[in-house]
C-alpha cells in the first residue's frame, strides 16, 4: 500500500462503542515490524504538553476520548504500562465489549488483552484492583537486579534486562508468545524509553483544550527519540474541543 493511502487522514464521527471498535478494526496496519509486535501509544495531553492533572489523566479526557481509549486497548494483545501509572490510575484488569470480543475471536486473539507492567521495584499496593480478578494474571517485567521478594502475589514475573528493563527484549519475548499488537499507556518514562530505542510505530494522542502548567509535561519525559523515520498524520477525529490524532511511522506501514 502506498504511503499516501496508508496514512491518509480519516475522520468519521463518533457514534457508539461498536462503531469505534469497527473503525479501529478496519484500520489495522497492513504489516508489522519484524521480530516484534506493532507498538502504539494511547495517551492524552493538554495544549502545553501536560500528561496529568492532580496526578491522573482523567481531568484531561472527554467522553469520546475515553471511548476511543477503551476501544483501542480492547483490540490489543498486550497493554504495556509502567508501575507508577498503575499505582496513580488504580488500574483494573481489562474487559471487552461484545463487539470487541467478536473481533478478537475472528482474529484468533485471546479473549482479553494481557497487561504487562514494567517495574524495577516490583512494588504495588496490595489494594490495587489489578491484582485481583479474572485471568489472565498481569505480567511484571523487571530487570535481573530487582528484588523479586517484594513482588505482589497474583502476578507472573518476567526478567528482561540486567540493570533496567530491556524493552527490545521484552517485545521479542511478547512476540514469541504470539503478541502482534501492543498498546502502551505510559507513563512518559516508559514511552521515553521506547522512543529512545525507536520502538514506537504509532502515536495515538488526544489533545485536550486546556493549559495546565507545572512541570508534569512532556509525552516522552525528556527522552531523545532514536528515530530516522518521520511520522505521518494518519487519522483525525474530533469531539467537541478535543482532537484525537494518530501518527504512524511511514517506513513500517507497508508503503511502496
mmCIF file of C-alpha atoms in Angstrom:
data_model
loop_
_atom_site.group_PDB
_atom_site.id
_atom_site.type_symbol
_atom_site.label_atom_id
_atom_site.label_comp_id
_atom_site.label_asym_id
_atom_site.label_seq_id
_atom_site.Cartn_x
_atom_site.Cartn_y
_atom_site.Cartn_z
ATOM 1 C CA UNK A 1 0.000 0.000 0.000
ATOM 2 C CA UNK A 2 1.348 3.418 -0.907
ATOM 3 C CA UNK A 3 2.259 5.709 1.976
ATOM 4 C CA UNK A 4 -0.224 8.395 0.963
ATOM 5 C CA UNK A 5 -3.004 5.803 1.041
ATOM 6 C CA UNK A 6 -1.913 4.172 4.299
ATOM 7 C CA UNK A 7 -1.512 7.495 6.100
ATOM 8 C CA UNK A 8 -4.358 9.483 4.555
ATOM 9 C CA UNK A 9 -6.131 11.349 7.403
ATOM 10 C CA UNK A 10 -9.519 9.906 8.257
ATOM 11 C CA UNK A 11 -12.232 11.428 10.390
ATOM 12 C CA UNK A 12 -15.508 9.539 10.855
ATOM 13 C CA UNK A 13 -17.836 10.739 13.567
ATOM 14 C CA UNK A 14 -18.168 9.092 16.932
ATOM 15 C CA UNK A 15 -21.420 7.218 17.287
ATOM 16 C CA UNK A 16 -21.182 4.362 19.769
ATOM 17 C CA UNK A 17 -18.752 1.802 21.170
ATOM 18 C CA UNK A 18 -19.318 -0.623 18.321
ATOM 19 C CA UNK A 19 -18.631 1.976 15.629
ATOM 20 C CA UNK A 20 -15.334 2.962 17.286
ATOM 21 C CA UNK A 21 -14.260 -0.689 17.588
ATOM 22 C CA UNK A 22 -15.209 -1.169 13.939
ATOM 23 C CA UNK A 23 -13.189 1.891 12.921
ATOM 24 C CA UNK A 24 -10.073 0.623 14.658
ATOM 25 C CA UNK A 25 -10.545 -2.937 13.409
ATOM 26 C CA UNK A 26 -10.823 -1.714 9.803
ATOM 27 C CA UNK A 27 -7.758 0.467 10.313
ATOM 28 C CA UNK A 28 -5.214 -2.141 11.369
ATOM 29 C CA UNK A 29 -1.695 -1.625 9.992
ATOM 30 C CA UNK A 30 -1.036 -3.676 6.872
ATOM 31 C CA UNK A 31 2.244 -5.032 8.247
ATOM 32 C CA UNK A 32 4.147 -5.227 11.496
ATOM 33 C CA UNK A 33 7.850 -4.862 12.312
ATOM 34 C CA UNK A 34 9.949 -7.996 12.068
ATOM 35 C CA UNK A 35 10.638 -9.872 15.312
ATOM 36 C CA UNK A 36 8.408 -7.706 17.468
ATOM 37 C CA UNK A 37 4.812 -6.519 17.759
ATOM 38 C CA UNK A 38 3.380 -3.253 16.465
ATOM 39 C CA UNK A 39 3.611 -0.693 19.276
ATOM 40 C CA UNK A 40 1.062 2.117 19.632
ATOM 41 C CA UNK A 41 0.695 4.753 22.331
ATOM 42 C CA UNK A 42 -2.683 5.539 23.882
ATOM 43 C CA UNK A 43 -2.316 8.900 25.628
ATOM 44 C CA UNK A 44 -3.957 12.261 26.327
ATOM 45 C CA UNK A 45 -2.193 15.578 26.900
ATOM 46 C CA UNK A 46 -3.012 19.261 27.326
ATOM 47 C CA UNK A 47 -2.175 22.074 24.912
ATOM 48 C CA UNK A 48 1.027 22.748 26.836
ATOM 49 C CA UNK A 49 2.025 19.091 26.978
ATOM 50 C CA UNK A 50 0.843 18.140 30.469
ATOM 51 C CA UNK A 51 0.033 14.453 30.819
ATOM 52 C CA UNK A 52 -1.998 14.654 34.042
ATOM 53 C CA UNK A 53 -3.903 16.880 36.403
ATOM 54 C CA UNK A 54 -3.689 16.136 40.123
ATOM 55 C CA UNK A 55 -1.590 13.114 39.260
ATOM 56 C CA UNK A 56 -4.081 11.394 36.928
ATOM 57 C CA UNK A 57 -5.029 11.736 33.276
ATOM 58 C CA UNK A 58 -8.809 11.720 33.732
ATOM 59 C CA UNK A 59 -9.054 15.501 34.074
ATOM 60 C CA UNK A 60 -7.717 15.903 30.531
ATOM 61 C CA UNK A 61 -10.017 13.365 28.927
ATOM 62 C CA UNK A 62 -13.521 13.550 27.457
ATOM 63 C CA UNK A 63 -16.275 11.031 26.880
ATOM 64 C CA UNK A 64 -15.193 10.423 23.287
ATOM 65 C CA UNK A 65 -11.517 10.189 24.224
ATOM 66 C CA UNK A 66 -12.330 7.645 26.926
ATOM 67 C CA UNK A 67 -14.396 5.687 24.413
ATOM 68 C CA UNK A 68 -11.510 5.645 21.945
ATOM 69 C CA UNK A 69 -9.052 4.726 24.718
ATOM 70 C CA UNK A 70 -11.130 1.712 25.767
ATOM 71 C CA UNK A 71 -11.747 0.604 22.186
ATOM 72 C CA UNK A 72 -8.057 0.722 21.281
ATOM 73 C CA UNK A 73 -6.923 -1.239 24.328
ATOM 74 C CA UNK A 74 -9.737 -3.775 23.833
ATOM 75 C CA UNK A 75 -8.240 -4.836 20.483
ATOM 76 C CA UNK A 76 -4.628 -5.185 21.662
ATOM 77 C CA UNK A 77 -2.843 -8.400 22.527
ATOM 78 C CA UNK A 78 -0.891 -6.650 25.281
ATOM 79 C CA UNK A 79 -1.405 -3.474 27.315
ATOM 80 C CA UNK A 80 2.022 -2.203 28.364
ATOM 81 C CA UNK A 81 2.193 0.207 31.310
ATOM 82 C CA UNK A 82 4.654 1.357 33.947
ATOM 83 C CA UNK A 83 4.100 0.538 37.612
ATOM 84 C CA UNK A 84 3.855 4.225 38.567
ATOM 85 C CA UNK A 85 0.906 4.651 36.181
ATOM 86 C CA UNK A 86 -0.761 1.522 37.574
ATOM 87 C CA UNK A 87 -0.465 2.986 41.069
ATOM 88 C CA UNK A 88 -1.613 6.502 40.123
ATOM 89 C CA UNK A 89 -4.537 5.403 37.965
ATOM 90 C CA UNK A 90 -5.635 2.493 40.194
ATOM 91 C CA UNK A 91 -5.605 0.034 37.305
ATOM 92 C CA UNK A 92 -8.043 -2.827 36.898
ATOM 93 C CA UNK A 93 -7.848 -5.865 34.669
ATOM 94 C CA UNK A 94 -9.199 -5.161 31.178
ATOM 95 C CA UNK A 95 -12.586 -6.214 29.916
ATOM 96 C CA UNK A 96 -14.008 -6.025 26.410
ATOM 97 C CA UNK A 97 -17.396 -5.198 24.907
ATOM 98 C CA UNK A 98 -19.336 -7.865 22.984
ATOM 99 C CA UNK A 99 -18.298 -6.226 19.705
ATOM 100 C CA UNK A 100 -14.617 -6.261 20.668
ATOM 101 C CA UNK A 101 -14.993 -9.884 21.822
ATOM 102 C CA UNK A 102 -16.383 -10.787 18.394
ATOM 103 C CA UNK A 103 -13.488 -9.069 16.620
ATOM 104 C CA UNK A 104 -10.940 -10.746 18.879
ATOM 105 C CA UNK A 105 -12.463 -14.161 18.207
ATOM 106 C CA UNK A 106 -12.356 -13.547 14.451
ATOM 107 C CA UNK A 107 -8.710 -12.532 14.704
ATOM 108 C CA UNK A 108 -7.825 -15.591 16.792
ATOM 109 C CA UNK A 109 -6.780 -13.457 19.772
ATOM 110 C CA UNK A 110 -7.116 -14.379 23.422
ATOM 111 C CA UNK A 111 -10.465 -13.319 24.929
ATOM 112 C CA UNK A 112 -8.954 -10.275 26.689
ATOM 113 C CA UNK A 113 -5.652 -8.371 26.479
ATOM 114 C CA UNK A 114 -2.795 -9.252 28.828
ATOM 115 C CA UNK A 115 -1.454 -6.427 30.979
ATOM 116 C CA UNK A 116 2.340 -6.170 31.218
ATOM 117 C CA UNK A 117 3.707 -3.870 33.941
ATOM 118 C CA UNK A 118 7.300 -2.675 33.870
ATOM 119 C CA UNK A 119 8.961 -2.129 37.233
ATOM 120 C CA UNK A 120 12.337 -2.148 38.944
ATOM 121 C CA UNK A 121 10.966 -2.078 42.484
ATOM 122 C CA UNK A 122 8.186 -4.644 41.869
ATOM 123 C CA UNK A 123 6.131 -2.619 44.314
ATOM 124 C CA UNK A 124 2.365 -2.308 44.007
ATOM 125 C CA UNK A 125 -0.141 -1.566 46.787
ATOM 126 C CA UNK A 126 -1.994 -4.676 47.878
ATOM 127 C CA UNK A 127 -5.329 -2.967 47.186
ATOM 128 C CA UNK A 128 -4.668 -2.146 43.518
ATOM 129 C CA UNK A 129 -7.671 -3.746 41.751
ATOM 130 C CA UNK A 130 -5.387 -5.140 39.042
ATOM 131 C CA UNK A 131 -4.072 -7.751 41.482
ATOM 132 C CA UNK A 132 -7.444 -9.440 41.662
ATOM 133 C CA UNK A 133 -9.999 -10.541 39.114
ATOM 134 C CA UNK A 134 -10.421 -12.984 36.284
ATOM 135 C CA UNK A 135 -7.375 -14.426 34.495
ATOM 136 C CA UNK A 136 -5.028 -13.885 32.831
ATOM 137 C CA UNK A 137 -2.822 -12.558 35.612
ATOM 138 C CA UNK A 138 -0.719 -9.472 34.899
ATOM 139 C CA UNK A 139 2.927 -9.883 33.963
ATOM 140 C CA UNK A 140 5.520 -7.813 35.813
ATOM 141 C CA UNK A 141 8.610 -7.286 33.646
ATOM 142 C CA UNK A 142 11.695 -6.469 35.693
ATOM 143 C CA UNK A 143 15.486 -6.310 35.400
ATOM 144 C CA UNK A 144 17.753 -9.012 36.781
ATOM 145 C CA UNK A 145 18.809 -6.897 39.752
ATOM 146 C CA UNK A 146 15.248 -6.391 41.027
ATOM 147 C CA UNK A 147 14.350 -7.830 44.443
ATOM 148 C CA UNK A 148 11.688 -10.348 43.454
ATOM 149 C CA UNK A 149 10.832 -10.998 47.106
ATOM 150 C CA UNK A 150 8.927 -7.696 47.009
ATOM 151 C CA UNK A 151 6.719 -8.777 44.134
ATOM 152 C CA UNK A 152 2.979 -8.852 44.847
ATOM 153 C CA UNK A 153 1.092 -12.107 44.722
ATOM 154 C CA UNK A 154 -1.064 -12.811 41.716
ATOM 155 C CA UNK A 155 1.410 -11.715 39.013
ATOM 156 C CA UNK A 156 3.721 -13.545 36.636
ATOM 157 C CA UNK A 157 7.334 -12.359 36.875
ATOM 158 C CA UNK A 158 9.349 -11.883 33.694
ATOM 159 C CA UNK A 159 13.045 -10.993 33.812
ATOM 160 C CA UNK A 160 14.143 -8.857 30.843
ATOM 161 C CA UNK A 161 17.351 -6.874 31.097
ATOM 162 C CA UNK A 162 20.177 -6.565 33.595
ATOM 163 C CA UNK A 163 20.261 -3.133 35.271
ATOM 164 C CA UNK A 164 16.952 -1.925 33.802
ATOM 165 C CA UNK A 165 14.021 -3.277 31.814
ATOM 166 C CA UNK A 166 15.221 -4.094 28.293
ATOM 167 C CA UNK A 167 12.239 -3.046 26.184
ATOM 168 C CA UNK A 168 13.549 -4.538 22.940
ATOM 169 C CA UNK A 169 13.988 -7.895 24.657
ATOM 170 C CA UNK A 170 10.564 -7.575 26.281
ATOM 171 C CA UNK A 171 8.930 -7.030 22.898
ATOM 172 C CA UNK A 172 10.775 -10.022 21.435
ATOM 173 C CA UNK A 173 9.540 -12.198 24.298
ATOM 174 C CA UNK A 174 5.985 -10.977 23.802
ATOM 175 C CA UNK A 175 6.259 -11.688 20.071
ATOM 176 C CA UNK A 176 7.440 -15.230 20.850
ATOM 177 C CA UNK A 177 4.289 -15.593 22.964
ATOM 178 C CA UNK A 178 2.151 -14.580 19.998
ATOM 179 C CA UNK A 179 1.630 -10.867 20.588
ATOM 180 C CA UNK A 180 1.307 -8.802 17.416
ATOM 181 C CA UNK A 181 -0.247 -5.620 18.805
ATOM 182 C CA UNK A 182 0.979 -3.799 21.915
ATOM 183 C CA UNK A 183 -0.688 -0.665 23.262
ATOM 184 C CA UNK A 184 1.432 1.404 25.631
ATOM 185 C CA UNK A 185 -0.495 3.532 28.113
ATOM 186 C CA UNK A 186 2.509 5.231 29.682
ATOM 187 C CA UNK A 187 3.655 6.824 31.669
ATOM 188 C CA UNK A 188 6.045 9.195 29.948
ATOM 189 C CA UNK A 189 9.076 7.391 31.368
ATOM 190 C CA UNK A 190 8.086 4.158 29.641
ATOM 191 C CA UNK A 191 7.193 5.977 26.425
ATOM 192 C CA UNK A 192 10.508 7.801 26.526
ATOM 193 C CA UNK A 193 12.478 4.572 26.809
ATOM 194 C CA UNK A 194 10.553 3.008 23.931
ATOM 195 C CA UNK A 195 11.034 6.107 21.784
ATOM 196 C CA UNK A 196 14.743 6.299 22.597
ATOM 197 C CA UNK A 197 15.140 2.852 21.049
ATOM 198 C CA UNK A 198 12.890 3.572 18.057
ATOM 199 C CA UNK A 199 10.283 1.067 19.214
ATOM 200 C CA UNK A 200 7.085 3.099 18.768
ATOM 201 C CA UNK A 201 5.277 2.659 15.454
ATOM 202 C CA UNK A 202 2.149 4.684 16.093
ATOM 203 C CA UNK A 203 1.288 7.637 18.320
ATOM 204 C CA UNK A 204 -2.403 7.870 19.211
ATOM 205 C CA UNK A 205 -2.746 11.106 21.177
ATOM 206 C CA UNK A 206 -5.752 13.112 22.283
ATOM 207 C CA UNK A 207 -5.164 16.848 22.539
ATOM 208 C CA UNK A 208 -7.164 18.393 25.375
ATOM 209 C CA UNK A 209 -8.119 22.108 25.150
ATOM 210 C CA UNK A 210 -6.529 23.002 28.485
ATOM 211 C CA UNK A 211 -3.434 24.753 29.773
ATOM 212 C CA UNK A 212 -2.179 23.043 32.923
ATOM 213 C CA UNK A 213 1.265 24.478 33.653
ATOM 214 C CA UNK A 214 3.637 22.984 36.191
ATOM 215 C CA UNK A 215 6.404 20.515 35.483
ATOM 216 C CA UNK A 216 4.425 17.355 34.661
ATOM 217 C CA UNK A 217 4.830 17.910 30.946
ATOM 218 C CA UNK A 218 6.460 16.041 28.103
ATOM 219 C CA UNK A 219 4.978 12.953 26.470
ATOM 220 C CA UNK A 220 8.400 11.248 26.417
ATOM 221 C CA UNK A 221 9.726 12.554 29.740
ATOM 222 C CA UNK A 222 12.614 14.386 28.107
ATOM 223 C CA UNK A 223 13.913 11.375 26.154
ATOM 224 C CA UNK A 224 15.609 11.872 22.794
ATOM 225 C CA UNK A 225 13.967 9.550 20.243
ATOM 226 C CA UNK A 226 16.331 7.453 18.177
ATOM 227 C CA UNK A 227 14.277 7.653 15.019
ATOM 228 C CA UNK A 228 15.247 8.194 11.411
ATOM 229 C CA UNK A 229 11.682 7.894 10.118
ATOM 230 C CA UNK A 230 9.194 10.714 10.047
ATOM 231 C CA UNK A 231 5.698 10.077 11.356
ATOM 232 C CA UNK A 232 2.802 10.853 9.037
ATOM 233 C CA UNK A 233 -0.638 12.039 10.095
ATOM 234 C CA UNK A 234 -2.878 9.022 9.704
ATOM 235 C CA UNK A 235 -6.217 9.872 11.326
ATOM 236 C CA UNK A 236 -8.008 12.892 12.784
ATOM 237 C CA UNK A 237 -11.101 12.604 14.970
ATOM 238 C CA UNK A 238 -12.844 15.469 16.689
ATOM 239 C CA UNK A 239 -15.342 15.556 19.510
ATOM 240 C CA UNK A 240 -16.218 18.951 20.912
ATOM 241 C CA UNK A 241 -12.940 20.763 21.524
ATOM 242 C CA UNK A 242 -10.855 17.572 21.820
ATOM 243 C CA UNK A 243 -8.758 16.397 18.877
ATOM 244 C CA UNK A 244 -7.809 12.723 18.637
ATOM 245 C CA UNK A 245 -4.763 12.365 16.410
ATOM 246 C CA UNK A 246 -2.919 9.345 15.080
ATOM 247 C CA UNK A 247 0.539 9.445 13.537
ATOM 248 C CA UNK A 248 2.138 6.362 12.008
ATOM 249 C CA UNK A 249 5.699 5.568 11.100
ATOM 250 C CA UNK A 250 5.930 5.723 7.328
ATOM 251 C CA UNK A 251 8.598 3.102 6.719
ATOM 252 C CA UNK A 252 6.821 0.372 8.697
ATOM 253 C CA UNK A 253 3.329 0.530 7.288
ATOM 254 C CA UNK A 254 3.888 -1.430 4.081
ATOM 255 C CA UNK A 255 4.433 1.635 1.902
ATOM 256 C CA UNK A 256 5.878 1.246 -1.554
#
